[in-house]
Amino acid sequence: FTAGQRRSVVAANAGTGETLWIWRPDEGERFDKAPRKVHRGVAYWTDGRGDERIVLVTPGFHLVSLNAKTGQPVNGFGQAGQVDLFKQLDLDVPLDPTGRIGNSSPVVISNDVIVVGPALTPGGRVNKSNVKGDITAFDVRTGRKIWTFHTIPREGEPGEPGQEQGQAAR
């Protein structure tokens, strides 16, 4: 489970309550400016053959994979167990996403794919000059980005502004 605004991850023995390990992120300015510090939990994944992981998004918008038994970042996942989600954004205007986008919900893992839903600043609005609230998916083993769902369709995508309703992009 996560504890506190920094989203420290705590593993505890369910029978005794004994703390098994704690992982604490240190994100400096990215944490200080994070739009969403409240969090609702972590996700668990296993390959069924001994590889067990805890996956979460930090307040500073890093996707993290931890070894569920030790709490150590998983080597081979992103860089040192983390994927910088700022670098994965499909920005169509140059801007610093610090303080503009984050996450407050656990990731969803399905068929070895991690799906990350974003959260904008409280009361923030989606517009052309803001960070888009795109949904992204990553390989659970490597952290490699697999796809992005653009919540505001881009040129050539179904629903692109200017298209008539129900008309496919050409």
PDB file of C-alpha atoms in Angstrom:
ATOM      1  CA  PHE A   1       0.000   0.000   0.000  1.00  0.00           C
ATOM      2  CA  THR A   2       1.015   3.641  -0.287  1.00  0.00           C
ATOM      3  CA  ALA A   3       1.471   5.916   2.681  1.00  0.00           C
ATOM      4  CA  GLY A   4       1.593   9.697   2.847  1.00  0.00           C
ATOM      5  CA  GLN A   5       1.720  12.332   0.126  1.00  0.00           C
ATOM      6  CA  ARG A   6       5.068  11.106  -1.222  1.00  0.00           C
ATOM      7  CA  ARG A   7       3.468   7.704  -1.895  1.00  0.00           C
ATOM      8  CA  SER A   8       5.979   5.637   0.013  1.00  0.00           C
ATOM      9  CA  VAL A   9       5.196   2.003  -0.735  1.00  0.00           C
ATOM     10  CA  VAL A  10       4.886  -0.267   2.282  1.00  0.00           C
ATOM     11  CA  ALA A  11       4.746  -4.061   2.251  1.00  0.00           C
ATOM     12  CA  ALA A  12       3.313  -5.621   5.390  1.00  0.00           C
ATOM     13  CA  ASN A  13       2.634  -9.142   6.563  1.00  0.00           C
ATOM     14  CA  ALA A  14      -1.158  -9.468   6.289  1.00  0.00           C
ATOM     15  CA  GLY A  15      -1.322 -11.797   9.297  1.00  0.00           C
ATOM     16  CA  THR A  16       0.846  -9.879  11.759  1.00  0.00           C
ATOM     17  CA  GLY A  17       0.993  -6.333  10.400  1.00  0.00           C
ATOM     18  CA  GLU A  18       4.793  -6.493  10.513  1.00  0.00           C
ATOM     19  CA  THR A  19       6.472  -4.153   8.023  1.00  0.00           C
ATOM     20  CA  LEU A  20       8.447  -6.179   5.473  1.00  0.00           C
ATOM     21  CA  TRP A  21       9.925  -3.290   3.456  1.00  0.00           C
ATOM     22  CA  ILE A  22       9.398   0.379   2.574  1.00  0.00           C
ATOM     23  CA  TRP A  23      10.292   2.174  -0.671  1.00  0.00           C
ATOM     24  CA  ARG A  24      10.422   5.987  -0.553  1.00  0.00           C
ATOM     25  CA  PRO A  25      10.554   8.115  -3.720  1.00  0.00           C
ATOM     26  CA  ASP A  26      12.570  11.338  -3.678  1.00  0.00           C
ATOM     27  CA  GLU A  27      11.437  13.614  -6.514  1.00  0.00           C
ATOM     28  CA  GLY A  28      12.444  17.068  -5.332  1.00  0.00           C
ATOM     29  CA  GLU A  29      10.793  19.883  -7.301  1.00  0.00           C
ATOM     30  CA  ARG A  30       8.603  17.490  -9.274  1.00  0.00           C
ATOM     31  CA  PHE A  31       7.014  16.363  -6.011  1.00  0.00           C
ATOM     32  CA  ASP A  32       6.755  19.918  -4.679  1.00  0.00           C
ATOM     33  CA  LYS A  33       4.857  21.076  -7.795  1.00  0.00           C
ATOM     34  CA  ALA A  34       2.850  17.868  -8.360  1.00  0.00           C
ATOM     35  CA  PRO A  35      -0.818  18.633  -9.012  1.00  0.00           C
ATOM     36  CA  ARG A  36      -2.075  15.450  -7.349  1.00  0.00           C
ATOM     37  CA  LYS A  37      -0.489  14.125  -4.165  1.00  0.00           C
ATOM     38  CA  VAL A  38      -3.424  12.079  -2.866  1.00  0.00           C
ATOM     39  CA  HIS A  39      -3.241   8.502  -4.106  1.00  0.00           C
ATOM     40  CA  ARG A  40      -5.473   5.487  -4.152  1.00  0.00           C
ATOM     41  CA  GLY A  41      -3.047   2.565  -4.198  1.00  0.00           C
ATOM     42  CA  VAL A  42      -0.738   0.317  -6.157  1.00  0.00           C
ATOM     43  CA  ALA A  43      -1.135  -2.516  -8.663  1.00  0.00           C
ATOM     44  CA  TYR A  44       0.263  -6.036  -8.418  1.00  0.00           C
ATOM     45  CA  TRP A  45       1.496  -8.197 -11.296  1.00  0.00           C
ATOM     46  CA  THR A  46       3.022 -11.655 -11.510  1.00  0.00           C
ATOM     47  CA  ASP A  47       4.054 -13.907 -14.346  1.00  0.00           C
ATOM     48  CA  GLY A  48       3.033 -16.893 -12.188  1.00  0.00           C
ATOM     49  CA  ARG A  49       6.623 -18.193 -12.177  1.00  0.00           C
ATOM     50  CA  GLY A  50       8.167 -16.077  -9.411  1.00  0.00           C
ATOM     51  CA  ASP A  51       8.380 -12.604 -10.996  1.00  0.00           C
ATOM     52  CA  GLU A  52       6.133 -10.501  -8.752  1.00  0.00           C
ATOM     53  CA  ARG A  53       5.909  -6.717  -8.974  1.00  0.00           C
ATOM     54  CA  ILE A  54       4.266  -3.722  -7.376  1.00  0.00           C
ATOM     55  CA  VAL A  55       3.593  -0.976  -9.945  1.00  0.00           C
ATOM     56  CA  LEU A  56       2.666   2.633  -9.218  1.00  0.00           C
ATOM     57  CA  VAL A  57       2.891   6.200 -10.466  1.00  0.00           C
ATOM     58  CA  THR A  58       4.630   8.688  -8.166  1.00  0.00           C
ATOM     59  CA  PRO A  59       3.360  12.225  -7.519  1.00  0.00           C
ATOM     60  CA  GLY A  60       6.125  13.536  -9.811  1.00  0.00           C
ATOM     61  CA  PHE A  61       4.759  11.344 -12.647  1.00  0.00           C
ATOM     62  CA  HIS A  62       7.223   8.453 -12.769  1.00  0.00           C
ATOM     63  CA  LEU A  63       6.024   4.922 -13.514  1.00  0.00           C
ATOM     64  CA  VAL A  64       7.778   2.592 -11.042  1.00  0.00           C
ATOM     65  CA  SER A  65       8.098  -1.187 -10.911  1.00  0.00           C
ATOM     66  CA  LEU A  66       9.245  -2.713  -7.610  1.00  0.00           C
ATOM     67  CA  ASN A  67      10.127  -6.290  -6.774  1.00  0.00           C
ATOM     68  CA  ALA A  68       7.167  -7.324  -4.583  1.00  0.00           C
ATOM     69  CA  LYS A  69       9.377  -9.464  -2.340  1.00  0.00           C
ATOM     70  CA  THR A  70      12.206  -6.978  -1.713  1.00  0.00           C
ATOM     71  CA  GLY A  71      10.868  -3.502  -2.566  1.00  0.00           C
ATOM     72  CA  GLN A  72      13.828  -2.866  -4.843  1.00  0.00           C
ATOM     73  CA  PRO A  73      13.303  -1.230  -8.260  1.00  0.00           C
ATOM     74  CA  VAL A  74      13.180  -3.858 -11.032  1.00  0.00           C
ATOM     75  CA  ASN A  75      16.294  -3.843 -13.210  1.00  0.00           C
ATOM     76  CA  GLY A  76      15.387  -3.893 -16.890  1.00  0.00           C
ATOM     77  CA  PHE A  77      12.226  -1.839 -16.348  1.00  0.00           C
ATOM     78  CA  GLY A  78      12.770   1.630 -17.792  1.00  0.00           C
ATOM     79  CA  GLN A  79      15.881   3.158 -16.253  1.00  0.00           C
ATOM     80  CA  ALA A  80      16.678   1.717 -12.816  1.00  0.00           C
ATOM     81  CA  GLY A  81      13.057   0.561 -12.377  1.00  0.00           C
ATOM     82  CA  GLN A  82      11.407   3.828 -13.451  1.00  0.00           C
ATOM     83  CA  VAL A  83       9.925   5.404 -16.577  1.00  0.00           C
ATOM     84  CA  ASP A  84       9.805   9.207 -16.682  1.00  0.00           C
ATOM     85  CA  LEU A  85       6.239   9.794 -17.848  1.00  0.00           C
ATOM     86  CA  PHE A  86       7.012  13.428 -18.769  1.00  0.00           C
ATOM     87  CA  LYS A  87       9.281  12.057 -21.520  1.00  0.00           C
ATOM     88  CA  GLN A  88       6.465   9.806 -22.761  1.00  0.00           C
ATOM     89  CA  LEU A  89       3.964  12.643 -23.305  1.00  0.00           C
ATOM     90  CA  ASP A  90       2.962  13.391 -26.891  1.00  0.00           C
ATOM     91  CA  LEU A  91       3.273  17.155 -26.505  1.00  0.00           C
ATOM     92  CA  ASP A  92       2.127  19.124 -29.534  1.00  0.00           C
ATOM     93  CA  VAL A  93       3.276  22.451 -28.061  1.00  0.00           C
ATOM     94  CA  PRO A  94       6.572  23.000 -26.228  1.00  0.00           C
ATOM     95  CA  LEU A  95       5.922  23.383 -22.509  1.00  0.00           C
ATOM     96  CA  ASP A  96       7.220  22.147 -19.187  1.00  0.00           C
ATOM     97  CA  PRO A  97       4.686  19.644 -17.824  1.00  0.00           C
ATOM     98  CA  THR A  98       5.912  20.079 -14.224  1.00  0.00           C
ATOM     99  CA  GLY A  99       2.923  20.865 -12.030  1.00  0.00           C
ATOM    100  CA  ARG A 100       0.480  20.434 -14.934  1.00  0.00           C
ATOM    101  CA  ILE A 101      -0.062  16.667 -15.052  1.00  0.00           C
ATOM    102  CA  GLY A 102       0.159  13.810 -12.600  1.00  0.00           C
ATOM    103  CA  ASN A 103      -1.797  10.800 -11.437  1.00  0.00           C
ATOM    104  CA  SER A 104      -3.929   9.930  -8.438  1.00  0.00           C
ATOM    105  CA  SER A 105      -5.146   6.405  -9.208  1.00  0.00           C
ATOM    106  CA  PRO A 106      -3.485   3.013  -9.377  1.00  0.00           C
ATOM    107  CA  VAL A 107      -2.400   1.829 -12.800  1.00  0.00           C
ATOM    108  CA  VAL A 108      -4.411  -0.939 -14.466  1.00  0.00           C
ATOM    109  CA  ILE A 109      -2.540  -4.048 -15.588  1.00  0.00           C
ATOM    110  CA  SER A 110      -4.101  -6.363 -18.159  1.00  0.00           C
ATOM    111  CA  ASN A 111      -2.408  -8.980 -20.332  1.00  0.00           C
ATOM    112  CA  ASP A 112       1.078  -7.733 -19.351  1.00  0.00           C
ATOM    113  CA  VAL A 113       0.185  -4.139 -20.301  1.00  0.00           C
ATOM    114  CA  ILE A 114       0.271  -1.299 -17.776  1.00  0.00           C
ATOM    115  CA  VAL A 115      -2.314   1.402 -18.516  1.00  0.00           C
ATOM    116  CA  VAL A 116      -1.682   4.836 -16.981  1.00  0.00           C
ATOM    117  CA  GLY A 117      -4.474   7.363 -16.686  1.00  0.00           C
ATOM    118  CA  PRO A 118      -3.391  10.942 -16.012  1.00  0.00           C
ATOM    119  CA  ALA A 119      -4.839  13.663 -13.813  1.00  0.00           C
ATOM    120  CA  LEU A 120      -4.577  17.358 -14.578  1.00  0.00           C
ATOM    121  CA  THR A 121      -4.450  20.123 -11.981  1.00  0.00           C
ATOM    122  CA  PRO A 122      -7.597  20.252  -9.841  1.00  0.00           C
ATOM    123  CA  GLY A 123     -10.109  22.423 -11.674  1.00  0.00           C
ATOM    124  CA  GLY A 124      -7.850  22.436 -14.737  1.00  0.00           C
ATOM    125  CA  ARG A 125      -9.328  22.353 -18.189  1.00  0.00           C
ATOM    126  CA  VAL A 126      -8.307  20.544 -21.299  1.00  0.00           C
ATOM    127  CA  ASN A 127      -7.413  23.080 -23.977  1.00  0.00           C
ATOM    128  CA  LYS A 128      -5.019  23.517 -26.901  1.00  0.00           C
ATOM    129  CA  SER A 129      -2.279  25.149 -24.794  1.00  0.00           C
ATOM    130  CA  ASN A 130      -2.360  22.708 -21.866  1.00  0.00           C
ATOM    131  CA  VAL A 131      -0.879  19.234 -21.406  1.00  0.00           C
ATOM    132  CA  LYS A 132      -3.330  16.730 -22.850  1.00  0.00           C
ATOM    133  CA  GLY A 133      -4.765  14.057 -20.579  1.00  0.00           C
ATOM    134  CA  ASP A 134      -3.697  11.211 -22.850  1.00  0.00           C
ATOM    135  CA  ILE A 135      -3.847   7.601 -21.656  1.00  0.00           C
ATOM    136  CA  THR A 136      -0.670   5.580 -22.202  1.00  0.00           C
ATOM    137  CA  ALA A 137       0.230   1.904 -22.048  1.00  0.00           C
ATOM    138  CA  PHE A 138       3.550   0.256 -21.251  1.00  0.00           C
ATOM    139  CA  ASP A 139       5.039  -3.231 -21.353  1.00  0.00           C
ATOM    140  CA  VAL A 140       4.928  -4.616 -17.780  1.00  0.00           C
ATOM    141  CA  ARG A 141       8.351  -6.268 -18.093  1.00  0.00           C
ATOM    142  CA  THR A 142      10.384  -3.525 -19.808  1.00  0.00           C
ATOM    143  CA  GLY A 143       8.489  -0.262 -19.315  1.00  0.00           C
ATOM    144  CA  ARG A 144       8.553   0.374 -23.074  1.00  0.00           C
ATOM    145  CA  LYS A 145       5.661   2.524 -24.277  1.00  0.00           C
ATOM    146  CA  ILE A 146       3.234   0.473 -26.382  1.00  0.00           C
ATOM    147  CA  TRP A 147       0.496   2.949 -27.284  1.00  0.00           C
ATOM    148  CA  THR A 148      -1.123   6.299 -26.543  1.00  0.00           C
ATOM    149  CA  PHE A 149      -4.818   7.084 -26.673  1.00  0.00           C
ATOM    150  CA  HIS A 150      -5.163  10.780 -27.503  1.00  0.00           C
ATOM    151  CA  THR A 151      -8.125  12.112 -25.533  1.00  0.00           C
ATOM    152  CA  ILE A 152      -8.180  15.044 -27.954  1.00  0.00           C
ATOM    153  CA  PRO A 153      -7.891  13.403 -31.399  1.00  0.00           C
ATOM    154  CA  ARG A 154      -4.934  14.442 -33.511  1.00  0.00           C
ATOM    155  CA  GLU A 155      -4.927  15.033 -37.254  1.00  0.00           C
ATOM    156  CA  GLY A 156      -6.011  11.886 -39.068  1.00  0.00           C
ATOM    157  CA  GLU A 157      -7.520  10.228 -35.981  1.00  0.00           C
ATOM    158  CA  PRO A 158     -11.240   9.470 -35.643  1.00  0.00           C
ATOM    159  CA  GLY A 159     -13.046  12.377 -33.996  1.00  0.00           C
ATOM    160  CA  GLU A 160     -10.445  14.925 -35.080  1.00  0.00           C
ATOM    161  CA  PRO A 161     -11.779  18.498 -34.814  1.00  0.00           C
ATOM    162  CA  GLY A 162     -13.340  19.587 -38.095  1.00  0.00           C
ATOM    163  CA  GLN A 163     -14.533  16.117 -39.073  1.00  0.00           C
ATOM    164  CA  GLU A 164     -18.209  15.581 -39.457  1.00  0.00           C
ATOM    165  CA  GLN A 165     -19.646  13.297 -36.798  1.00  0.00           C
ATOM    166  CA  GLY A 166     -19.389   9.647 -37.795  1.00  0.00           C
ATOM    167  CA  GLN A 167     -16.996  10.378 -40.692  1.00  0.00           C
ATOM    168  CA  ALA A 168     -13.684   8.517 -40.632  1.00  0.00           C
ATOM    169  CA  ALA A 169     -10.407  10.376 -41.099  1.00  0.00           C
ATOM    170  CA  ARG A 170      -8.913  10.225 -44.548  1.00  0.00           C
TER     171      ARG A 170
END
